[in-house]
Amino acid sequence: RLDERGILSITRFAYEQRALRLVALARALLEREGVKEPGRHIRVLSDRGLANVLVGKTPFDARPTENGENGENGENDDERLQELSKRYGFGFLYPSPDGTVNQLTRLVDDEDFESALAAVPFDVSPPTDDRPFFYYTVRPEDFIRGSLPGRAGFDDRGAEVLRAAFAILASLACLALLLPVLLVKGLPRVRRGVGGAAIPLLYFAAIGLGYMVLEIGIMKRLFLLLGHPVYAVSATLFAFLVGSGLGSLCTEKLAPTGRALAGWLALTALFGALHAHLGPQLAEHFLASSTVVRFGAAGFAVFLPAFVMGLAFPGAIRLLGAGGAAMVPWAWAVNGAASVTASLGAVLIAMNWGYTATLTTGACLYLFAALIAPLMGRGDKSV
């Protein structure tokens, strides 16, 4: 949107990781545009606790045009900034006035950008459409270890709350399932060729986790295409509910056997993988289209996987048959507990590893369900 001498100006607090991430993002953008010396296009001024990051299309030290356009008395932008900083008492964070090397100057000047990013105790790598959480700067390994670097920001402290909430939720889900087992002295024994009751429970846990992970991953991925979270949530939920409902209605015809159900589950895994790796191309292709076209593309992209996902639960219940009736309440319980737990787990995967990893995880869960689905239809079906 800027002309050749245009400048983008964004202000953030200086003494936190957000200003560093903004500078790293500016360098990444300039290098992607083919700029060889990004430091000539970046200036960072300070006023008490604030940092003003300036990114220019033209280098700040470049002379103005001969007629003085966009300049005063033939000054370049650096000279004008020096004048303004003296007038208003601003300081320079980049370039450093005394040549001091610090985290910010390394992010701009170091030839090895990745090493400069690694030297910062926080994750200030440039955010992307796949992992667009600008305010979340905890590295995945620190999140797993449960240790945040010093001077963590408010948003990063929220990660501790999410991690604790997930641990509590998963623990309560397991406790709610294990207590009845202990009280009734075991699960119903379903005689099968392989695995007894373990196979059905693993299956229903896998599709419970997979459904929620794919739904949330696709919903988040569609934010960019539809332009607003409310639109993405409403369109995604509508398409998922309608598609899954119609898929459930067709279960008897489409998935009468374990092998047939396994085929549909494998197709679900394929749809998840396609969303993981081709979703960005879909958004880019339709981003400039009208609202109706964008919603239509999003609905179509959601409806197909939702339809085949709708076959998974009722198809497996049919496979249990009359002899596995005692397992049905356990199937509901395990599936529900897994879905609730995955609703938070999917967000944590996206925050730390991105939407591609989230959708790939969902695809793998359905692939696992496809592998064990035929095992539920084997052997004597008496309890």
XYZ file of C-alpha atoms in Angstrom:
383
model
C 0.000 0.000 0.000
C 2.961 2.343 0.465
C 4.563 4.419 -2.250
C 8.321 4.188 -2.764
C 9.095 6.619 0.054
C 6.329 5.376 2.330
C 7.044 4.348 5.937
C 5.165 1.861 8.104
C 5.112 2.916 11.772
C 4.088 0.600 14.642
C 4.538 1.288 18.362
C 4.983 -1.366 21.052
C 6.431 -1.410 24.541
C 10.213 -1.365 24.278
C 11.233 -3.591 27.159
C 9.482 -6.792 26.202
C 9.709 -9.443 23.525
C 6.968 -8.007 21.279
C 9.176 -5.196 19.989
C 11.881 -7.758 19.190
C 9.382 -9.934 17.320
C 8.160 -6.926 15.348
C 11.727 -6.093 14.289
C 12.360 -9.736 13.336
C 9.160 -9.713 11.280
C 10.259 -6.523 9.524
C 13.623 -8.046 8.598
C 11.978 -11.235 7.319
C 9.572 -9.190 5.184
C 12.341 -7.067 3.697
C 14.484 -10.104 2.882
C 11.500 -11.810 1.271
C 11.088 -8.721 -0.912
C 14.717 -9.032 -2.026
C 16.240 -6.278 0.138
C 19.964 -6.983 0.590
C 20.563 -4.590 3.509
C 17.451 -4.632 5.731
C 19.180 -2.478 8.349
C 18.996 0.545 6.024
C 15.192 0.186 5.928
C 14.571 -0.218 9.692
C 14.694 2.405 12.415
C 13.548 2.030 16.029
C 12.988 5.128 18.177
C 12.253 5.111 21.897
C 10.265 7.379 24.171
C 10.500 6.228 27.774
C 9.034 2.689 27.743
C 7.776 2.766 24.156
C 9.488 1.624 20.976
C 8.416 3.001 17.610
C 9.410 0.616 14.795
C 9.709 2.306 11.389
C 10.011 0.274 8.191
C 10.683 2.175 4.968
C 10.385 1.001 1.399
C 13.291 3.284 0.558
C 16.438 3.236 2.757
C 16.311 5.907 5.448
C 19.762 7.175 4.482
C 18.829 7.620 0.812
C 18.708 11.167 -0.528
C 15.312 12.560 -1.600
C 14.531 13.376 -5.199
C 16.129 16.418 -6.803
C 13.056 18.590 -6.292
C 13.069 17.810 -2.574
C 9.930 15.679 -2.705
C 9.132 14.139 0.698
C 12.152 15.890 2.151
C 12.858 19.295 3.672
C 15.808 21.285 2.336
C 17.272 18.187 0.689
C 17.372 16.168 3.914
C 17.147 12.399 3.878
C 14.878 10.562 6.324
C 17.694 9.806 8.770
C 18.525 13.498 9.068
C 14.870 14.333 9.610
C 14.611 11.639 12.308
C 17.668 13.044 14.073
C 16.078 16.476 14.051
C 12.774 15.161 15.390
C 14.449 13.094 18.103
C 16.308 16.166 19.386
C 13.152 18.259 19.286
C 11.006 15.786 21.229
C 13.607 13.981 23.308
C 13.384 10.627 21.527
C 16.205 8.107 21.642
C 17.429 5.601 19.066
C 17.291 1.866 19.767
C 18.301 1.041 16.198
C 20.752 1.931 14.943
C 22.408 2.100 18.346
C 23.834 5.623 18.777
C 26.971 4.385 20.548
C 27.427 1.224 18.487
C 26.285 -1.062 21.312
C 25.462 -4.616 20.175
C 22.332 -6.030 21.785
C 19.492 -8.421 20.984
C 17.725 -5.888 18.778
C 20.779 -4.906 16.732
C 21.706 -8.566 16.255
C 18.217 -9.344 14.939
C 18.709 -6.712 12.240
C 22.428 -6.902 11.470
C 23.608 -10.501 12.011
C 24.154 -12.358 8.764
C 22.923 -15.558 10.418
C 19.332 -14.604 11.198
C 18.498 -17.995 12.730
C 21.386 -17.734 15.194
C 20.255 -14.257 16.207
C 16.742 -15.583 16.846
C 18.109 -18.513 18.862
C 20.126 -16.148 21.071
C 16.924 -14.535 22.375
C 15.483 -16.459 25.371
C 11.977 -16.065 23.942
C 10.527 -17.164 20.612
C 10.573 -13.943 18.597
C 10.655 -15.652 15.205
C 8.441 -13.986 12.573
C 4.837 -15.218 12.878
C 3.275 -16.874 9.834
C -0.227 -17.737 8.658
C 0.424 -21.269 9.925
C 1.410 -20.040 13.403
C 0.119 -16.461 13.575
C 0.240 -15.932 17.347
C 2.214 -12.677 17.511
C 1.788 -12.228 21.253
C 2.743 -15.796 22.182
C 6.522 -16.019 22.504
C 7.131 -19.228 24.460
C 9.265 -21.797 22.667
C 7.619 -25.249 22.329
C 10.399 -26.921 24.316
C 9.905 -24.447 27.183
C 6.163 -25.060 27.089
C 6.710 -28.827 27.351
C 9.202 -28.443 30.193
C 6.826 -26.119 32.004
C 9.451 -23.406 32.403
C 9.040 -19.863 31.135
C 12.061 -17.578 30.644
C 12.412 -14.641 32.982
C 10.383 -11.487 32.347
C 7.605 -13.436 30.637
C 4.738 -11.289 29.390
C 1.093 -11.400 30.368
C 0.131 -13.406 27.278
C 2.883 -15.941 27.926
C 1.683 -16.387 31.496
C -1.637 -17.365 29.935
C 0.163 -20.376 28.461
C 0.723 -21.636 31.994
C -3.009 -21.406 32.633
C -3.783 -23.318 29.430
C -1.228 -26.006 30.217
C -2.562 -26.425 33.753
C -6.156 -26.484 32.495
C -5.295 -29.192 29.962
C -3.542 -31.307 32.614
C -6.498 -30.964 34.995
C -9.019 -31.729 32.252
C -7.134 -34.812 31.062
C -6.696 -36.047 34.640
C -10.376 -35.614 35.444
C -11.370 -37.398 32.234
C -9.136 -40.370 33.070
C -10.361 -40.419 36.660
C -14.004 -40.355 35.556
C -13.351 -43.371 33.328
C -11.158 -45.344 35.744
C -13.331 -44.999 38.842
C -16.237 -47.004 37.363
C -13.764 -49.685 36.272
C -12.497 -49.994 39.833
C -15.975 -49.899 41.344
C -17.460 -52.568 39.076
C -14.232 -54.580 39.033
C -13.431 -54.367 35.369
C -14.778 -53.556 31.956
C -17.320 -55.684 30.123
C -15.489 -58.482 28.363
C -16.229 -58.535 24.661
C -14.763 -61.651 23.098
C -12.978 -60.755 19.897
C -10.228 -62.198 17.858
C -7.887 -59.424 19.054
C -7.796 -57.106 22.045
C -11.122 -57.686 23.843
C -12.565 -54.396 25.101
C -9.318 -52.517 24.475
C -9.817 -52.264 20.703
C -13.245 -50.568 20.848
C -12.099 -48.162 23.559
C -8.980 -47.201 21.638
C -11.073 -46.707 18.524
C -13.650 -44.432 20.156
C -10.914 -42.439 21.884
C -9.100 -41.957 18.555
C -12.145 -40.676 16.667
C -13.140 -38.459 19.603
C -9.719 -36.852 19.650
C -9.436 -36.745 15.869
C -12.833 -35.157 15.245
C -12.221 -32.234 17.581
C -8.621 -31.696 16.470
C -9.626 -31.570 12.790
C -12.659 -29.383 13.462
C -10.698 -26.793 15.448
C -7.732 -26.928 13.073
C -9.910 -26.351 10.005
C -11.852 -23.617 11.799
C -8.665 -21.745 12.714
C -7.260 -22.163 9.209
C -10.406 -20.574 7.740
C -10.027 -17.368 9.783
C -7.840 -15.886 7.062
C -10.150 -16.854 4.195
C -13.397 -15.644 5.787
C -11.925 -12.527 7.374
C -13.330 -12.774 10.894
C -13.367 -15.427 13.663
C -17.148 -15.204 14.029
C -17.629 -16.005 10.337
C -15.164 -18.888 10.486
C -16.758 -20.407 13.594
C -20.334 -20.125 12.307
C -19.549 -21.396 8.802
C -17.346 -24.244 10.038
C -19.727 -25.456 12.727
C -22.690 -25.297 10.345
C -20.881 -27.304 7.659
C -19.520 -29.791 10.189
C -22.886 -30.433 11.840
C -24.790 -30.752 8.563
C -22.090 -32.868 6.920
C -21.598 -35.183 9.897
C -25.337 -35.562 10.348
C -25.852 -36.595 6.738
C -22.884 -38.956 6.977
C -24.427 -40.624 10.024
C -27.691 -41.124 8.143
C -25.834 -42.978 5.387
C -23.816 -45.252 7.681
C -25.834 -48.425 7.101
C -25.410 -48.224 3.331
C -21.853 -46.884 3.153
C -20.126 -48.636 6.076
C -21.795 -52.014 6.661
C -18.526 -53.793 7.518
C -15.307 -53.073 9.369
C -13.334 -52.996 6.137
C -15.715 -50.520 4.547
C -15.595 -48.309 7.639
C -11.788 -48.486 7.597
C -11.794 -47.208 4.021
C -13.885 -44.176 4.955
C -11.653 -43.478 7.949
C -8.596 -43.608 5.695
C -10.341 -41.121 3.391
C -10.922 -38.870 6.413
C -7.208 -39.018 7.168
C -6.522 -38.028 3.554
C -8.885 -35.051 3.803
C -7.134 -33.981 7.002
C -3.743 -34.173 5.299
C -5.053 -32.161 2.338
C -6.343 -29.442 4.665
C -2.999 -29.445 6.477
C -0.877 -28.931 3.390
C -3.185 -27.384 0.770
C -5.334 -25.172 3.006
C -3.076 -22.114 2.578
C -3.289 -22.410 -1.211
C -7.096 -22.547 -0.958
C -7.145 -19.371 1.124
C -4.742 -17.580 -1.208
C -6.736 -18.560 -4.307
C -10.104 -17.305 -2.986
C -8.918 -14.468 -0.747
C -9.809 -11.735 -3.241
C -13.182 -13.303 -4.178
C -16.588 -12.050 -3.098
C -18.044 -12.977 0.276
C -20.450 -15.500 -1.275
C -17.663 -17.259 -3.173
C -15.381 -17.382 -0.120
C -18.138 -18.830 2.064
C -19.032 -21.334 -0.652
C -15.421 -22.476 -0.984
C -15.075 -22.796 2.786
C -18.338 -24.720 3.098
C -17.397 -27.157 0.354
C -13.928 -27.690 1.850
C -15.484 -28.473 5.245
C -18.512 -30.488 4.142
C -16.619 -33.351 2.450
C -14.433 -34.328 5.440
C -17.344 -33.715 7.814
C -19.526 -36.155 5.856
C -17.058 -39.034 6.082
C -16.267 -38.182 9.710
C -19.963 -38.629 10.459
C -19.685 -42.328 9.539
C -17.102 -43.158 12.209
C -19.163 -43.293 15.408
C -22.440 -44.945 14.285
C -20.509 -47.305 12.016
C -18.488 -48.596 14.961
C -21.581 -48.919 17.161
C -23.087 -51.160 14.463
C -19.922 -53.251 14.412
C -20.202 -53.898 18.134
C -23.579 -55.527 17.441
C -25.991 -56.964 19.938
C -23.262 -58.942 21.631
C -21.313 -55.751 22.362
C -24.239 -53.805 23.811
C -22.542 -53.556 27.193
C -19.695 -51.642 25.534
C -21.942 -48.898 24.104
C -22.077 -46.762 27.288
C -18.286 -47.042 27.534
C -17.969 -46.030 23.894
C -20.013 -42.888 24.534
C -18.053 -42.081 27.688
C -14.596 -42.539 26.169
C -15.537 -40.660 22.997
C -17.018 -37.749 24.938
C -14.087 -37.496 27.342
C -11.625 -37.577 24.446
C -13.533 -34.860 22.551
C -13.633 -32.487 25.511
C -9.943 -32.992 26.232
C -9.018 -32.505 22.571
C -10.864 -29.178 22.396
C -8.104 -27.652 24.520
C -5.316 -29.899 23.277
C -5.882 -28.792 19.674
C -5.398 -25.144 20.645
C -2.156 -25.951 22.465
C -0.804 -27.849 19.440
C -1.676 -24.925 17.155
C -0.065 -22.345 19.453
C 3.201 -24.245 19.755
C 3.575 -26.082 16.443
C 1.069 -24.489 14.053
C -2.112 -25.414 12.198
C -0.348 -27.822 9.848
C 0.824 -29.886 12.810
C -2.667 -29.721 14.339
C -4.385 -31.010 11.213
C -1.694 -33.640 10.647
C -2.282 -34.905 14.199
C -5.997 -35.231 13.484
C -5.289 -37.087 10.252
C -2.976 -39.520 12.062
C -5.639 -40.232 14.688
C -8.157 -41.175 11.976
C -5.542 -43.288 10.231
C -4.984 -45.160 13.497
C -8.754 -45.667 13.822
C -8.827 -47.002 10.246
C -6.182 -49.598 11.104
C -8.070 -50.989 14.103
C -11.645 -50.642 12.803
C -11.699 -54.089 11.083
C -10.644 -55.735 14.350
C -13.942 -54.806 15.985
C -15.885 -56.980 13.588
C -14.028 -60.220 14.245
C -14.841 -63.231 16.320
C -17.705 -64.133 18.619
C -19.794 -61.099 19.486
C -21.171 -62.376 22.766
C -20.424 -60.482 26.000
